Tab-separated table of C-alpha atoms and ligand atoms in Angstrom:
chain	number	residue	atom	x	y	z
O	5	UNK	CA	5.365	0.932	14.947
O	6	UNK	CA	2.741	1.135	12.047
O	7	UNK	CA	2.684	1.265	8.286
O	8	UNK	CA	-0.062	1.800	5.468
O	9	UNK	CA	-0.035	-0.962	3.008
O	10	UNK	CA	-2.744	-1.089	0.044
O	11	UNK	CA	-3.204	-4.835	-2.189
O	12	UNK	CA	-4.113	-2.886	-5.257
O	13	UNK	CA	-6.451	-3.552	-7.270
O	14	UNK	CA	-4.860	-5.975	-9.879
O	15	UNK	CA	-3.414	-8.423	-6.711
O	16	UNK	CA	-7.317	-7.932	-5.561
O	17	UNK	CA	-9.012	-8.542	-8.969
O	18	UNK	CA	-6.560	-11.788	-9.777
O	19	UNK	CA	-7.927	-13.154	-6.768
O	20	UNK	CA	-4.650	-12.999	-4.717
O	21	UNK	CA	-5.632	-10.686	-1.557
O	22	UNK	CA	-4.915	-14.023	0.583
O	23	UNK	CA	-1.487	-15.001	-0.865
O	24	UNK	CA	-0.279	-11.078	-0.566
O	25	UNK	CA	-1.332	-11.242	3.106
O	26	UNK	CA	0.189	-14.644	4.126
O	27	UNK	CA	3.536	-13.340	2.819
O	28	UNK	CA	2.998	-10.560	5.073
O	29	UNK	CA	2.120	-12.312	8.010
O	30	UNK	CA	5.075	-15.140	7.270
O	31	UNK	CA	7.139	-12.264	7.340
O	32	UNK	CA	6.203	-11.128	11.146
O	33	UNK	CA	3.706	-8.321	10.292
O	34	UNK	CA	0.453	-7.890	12.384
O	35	UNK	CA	-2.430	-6.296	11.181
O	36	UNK	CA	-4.037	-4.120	13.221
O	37	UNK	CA	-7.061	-2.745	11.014
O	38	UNK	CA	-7.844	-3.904	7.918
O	39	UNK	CA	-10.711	-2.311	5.114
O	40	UNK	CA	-11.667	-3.126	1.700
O	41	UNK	CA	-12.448	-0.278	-0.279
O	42	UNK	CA	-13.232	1.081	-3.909
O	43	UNK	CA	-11.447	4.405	-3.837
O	44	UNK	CA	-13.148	7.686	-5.409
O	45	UNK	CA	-11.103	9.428	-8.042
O	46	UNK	CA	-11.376	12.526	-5.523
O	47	UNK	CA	-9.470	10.278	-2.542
O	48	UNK	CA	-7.078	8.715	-5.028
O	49	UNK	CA	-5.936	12.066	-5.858
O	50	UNK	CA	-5.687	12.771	-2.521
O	51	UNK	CA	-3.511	9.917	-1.926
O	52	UNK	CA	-0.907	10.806	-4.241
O	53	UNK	CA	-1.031	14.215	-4.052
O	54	UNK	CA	2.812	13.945	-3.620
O	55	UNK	CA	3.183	12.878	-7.317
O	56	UNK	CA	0.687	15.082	-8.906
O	57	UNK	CA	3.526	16.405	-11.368
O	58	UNK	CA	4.401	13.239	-12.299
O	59	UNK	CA	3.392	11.913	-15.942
O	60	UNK	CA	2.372	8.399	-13.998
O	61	UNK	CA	0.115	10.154	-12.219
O	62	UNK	CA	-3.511	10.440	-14.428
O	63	UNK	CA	-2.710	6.754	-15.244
O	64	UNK	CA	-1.891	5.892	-11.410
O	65	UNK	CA	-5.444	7.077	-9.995
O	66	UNK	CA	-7.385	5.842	-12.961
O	67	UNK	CA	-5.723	2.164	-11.854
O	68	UNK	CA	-6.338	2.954	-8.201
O	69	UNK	CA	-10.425	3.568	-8.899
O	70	UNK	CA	-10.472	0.499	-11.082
O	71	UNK	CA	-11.526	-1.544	-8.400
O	72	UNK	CA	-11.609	-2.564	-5.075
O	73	UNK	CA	-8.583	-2.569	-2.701
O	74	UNK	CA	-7.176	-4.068	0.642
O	75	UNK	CA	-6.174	-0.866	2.887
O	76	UNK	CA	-4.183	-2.110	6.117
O	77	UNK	CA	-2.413	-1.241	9.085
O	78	UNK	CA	0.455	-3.418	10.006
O	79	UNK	CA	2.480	-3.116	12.812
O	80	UNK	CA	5.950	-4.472	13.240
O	81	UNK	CA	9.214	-2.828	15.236
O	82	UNK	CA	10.448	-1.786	11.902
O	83	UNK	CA	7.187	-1.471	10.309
O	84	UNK	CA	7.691	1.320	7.590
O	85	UNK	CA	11.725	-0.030	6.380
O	86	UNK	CA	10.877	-4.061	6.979
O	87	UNK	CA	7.310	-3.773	4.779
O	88	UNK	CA	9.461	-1.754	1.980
O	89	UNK	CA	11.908	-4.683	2.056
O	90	UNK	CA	9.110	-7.316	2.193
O	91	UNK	CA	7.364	-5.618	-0.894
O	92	UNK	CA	10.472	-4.810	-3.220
O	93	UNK	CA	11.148	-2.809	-5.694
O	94	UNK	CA	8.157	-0.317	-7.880
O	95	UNK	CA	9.282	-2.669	-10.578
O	96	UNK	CA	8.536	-6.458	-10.332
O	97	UNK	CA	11.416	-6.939	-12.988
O	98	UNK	CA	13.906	-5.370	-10.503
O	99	UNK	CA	12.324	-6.413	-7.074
O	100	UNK	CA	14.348	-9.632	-5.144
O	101	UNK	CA	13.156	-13.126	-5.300
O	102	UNK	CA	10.686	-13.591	-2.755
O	103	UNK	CA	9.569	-10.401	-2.545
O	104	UNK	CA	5.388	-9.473	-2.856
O	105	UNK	CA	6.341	-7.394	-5.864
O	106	UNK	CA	7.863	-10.039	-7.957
O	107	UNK	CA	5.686	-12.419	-6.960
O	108	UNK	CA	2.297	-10.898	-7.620
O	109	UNK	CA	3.038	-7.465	-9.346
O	110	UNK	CA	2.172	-7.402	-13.571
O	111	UNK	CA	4.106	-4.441	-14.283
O	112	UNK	CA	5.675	-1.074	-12.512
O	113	UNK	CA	2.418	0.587	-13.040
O	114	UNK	CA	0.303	-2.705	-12.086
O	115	UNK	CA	2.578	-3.841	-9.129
O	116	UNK	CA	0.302	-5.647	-6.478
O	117	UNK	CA	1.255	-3.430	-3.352
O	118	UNK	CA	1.707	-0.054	-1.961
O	119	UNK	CA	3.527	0.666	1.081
O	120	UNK	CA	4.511	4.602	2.953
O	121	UNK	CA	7.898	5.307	2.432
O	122	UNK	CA	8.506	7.131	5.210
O	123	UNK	CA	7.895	7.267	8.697
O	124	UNK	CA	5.962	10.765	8.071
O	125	UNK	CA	3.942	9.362	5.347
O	126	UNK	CA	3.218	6.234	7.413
O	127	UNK	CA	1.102	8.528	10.148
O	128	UNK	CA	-0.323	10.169	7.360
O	129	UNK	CA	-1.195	7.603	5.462
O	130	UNK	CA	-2.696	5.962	8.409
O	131	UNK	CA	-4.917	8.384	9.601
O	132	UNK	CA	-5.618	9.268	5.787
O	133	UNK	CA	-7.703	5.473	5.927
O	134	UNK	CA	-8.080	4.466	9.415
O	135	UNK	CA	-8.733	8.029	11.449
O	136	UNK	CA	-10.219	6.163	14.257
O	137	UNK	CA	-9.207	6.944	17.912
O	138	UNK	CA	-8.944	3.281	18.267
O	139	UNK	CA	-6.275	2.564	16.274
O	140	UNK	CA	-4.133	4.786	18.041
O	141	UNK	CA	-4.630	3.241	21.625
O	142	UNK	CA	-3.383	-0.213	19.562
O	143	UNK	CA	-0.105	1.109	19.625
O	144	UNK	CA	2.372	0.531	22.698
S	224	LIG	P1	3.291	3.157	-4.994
S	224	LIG	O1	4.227	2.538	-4.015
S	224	LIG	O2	1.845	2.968	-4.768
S	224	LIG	O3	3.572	4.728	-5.124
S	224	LIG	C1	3.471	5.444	-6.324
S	224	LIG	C2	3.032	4.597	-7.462
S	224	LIG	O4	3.132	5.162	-8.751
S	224	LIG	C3	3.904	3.376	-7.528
S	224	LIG	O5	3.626	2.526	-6.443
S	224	LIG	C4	3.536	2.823	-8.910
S	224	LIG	O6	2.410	1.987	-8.862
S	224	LIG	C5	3.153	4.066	-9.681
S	224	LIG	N1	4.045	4.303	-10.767
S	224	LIG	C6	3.701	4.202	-12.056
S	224	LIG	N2	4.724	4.512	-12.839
S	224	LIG	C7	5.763	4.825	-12.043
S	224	LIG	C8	7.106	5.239	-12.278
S	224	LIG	N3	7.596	5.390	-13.501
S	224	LIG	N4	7.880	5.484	-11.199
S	224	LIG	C9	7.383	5.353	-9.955
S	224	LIG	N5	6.116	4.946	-9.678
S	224	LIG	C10	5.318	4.688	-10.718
């Protein structure tokens, strides 16, 4: 099974791209496609389409075209649950010891990582960064 996860740009910018992903990879994930990118306002938006409405979301997309971040495809047999685990909570004051969040996030707006929250969002999310047939013949 596969997951999108993003290092956003404040873990990228604080120089802690390779920390994020050795937690990941201590924690059993594989990563299956991997792309550094500086996002377009247009592809942000996009993105988070979902929370248009939201008042965090002109704020959210500004962050998210501030600078350059880590899109990746991990795989795992629980990818989309285990990486939502792994990351912890939107806000690093309420995420668990240990987790990527409250170890590298600044703030709930500023929080290091982004992972889908759903299975459905995980395929879409996916094939939103990585839409190569390749990918798909990685998994099973
Ligand atoms: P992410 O997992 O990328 O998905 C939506 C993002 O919106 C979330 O992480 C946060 O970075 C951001 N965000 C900012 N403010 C809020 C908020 N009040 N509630 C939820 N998400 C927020």
């Amino acid at each position: 099974m596969q997951t999108l996860a993003i290092i956003k740009p404040d873990a990228v910018g604080a120089g802690k791209t390779g920390q994020v992903l050795s937690v990941l990879e201590q924690k059993g994930f594989k990563v299956r496609a991997a792309r550094l990118v500086r996002l377009s306002r247009v592809e942000a938006e996009a993105f988070y389409e979902v929370h248009r409405e939201r008042p965090f979301y002109a704020p959210l997309v500004a962050f998210m075209t501030s600078g350059p971040c880590l899109t990746m495809v991990l795989e795992h047999p629980d990818a989309v649950a285990y990486l939502r685990d792994v990351i912890g909570a939107t806000d690093p004051a309420q995420a668990a010891p240990g987790t990527v969040r409250r170890l590298y996030a600044e703030s709930k707006e500023r929080n290091a990582i982004h992972a889908s929250d759903s299975p459905e969002n995980a395929v879409r999310e996916v094939a939103f960064f990585f839409p190569e047939a390749e990918l798909r013949k990685l998994d099973g």
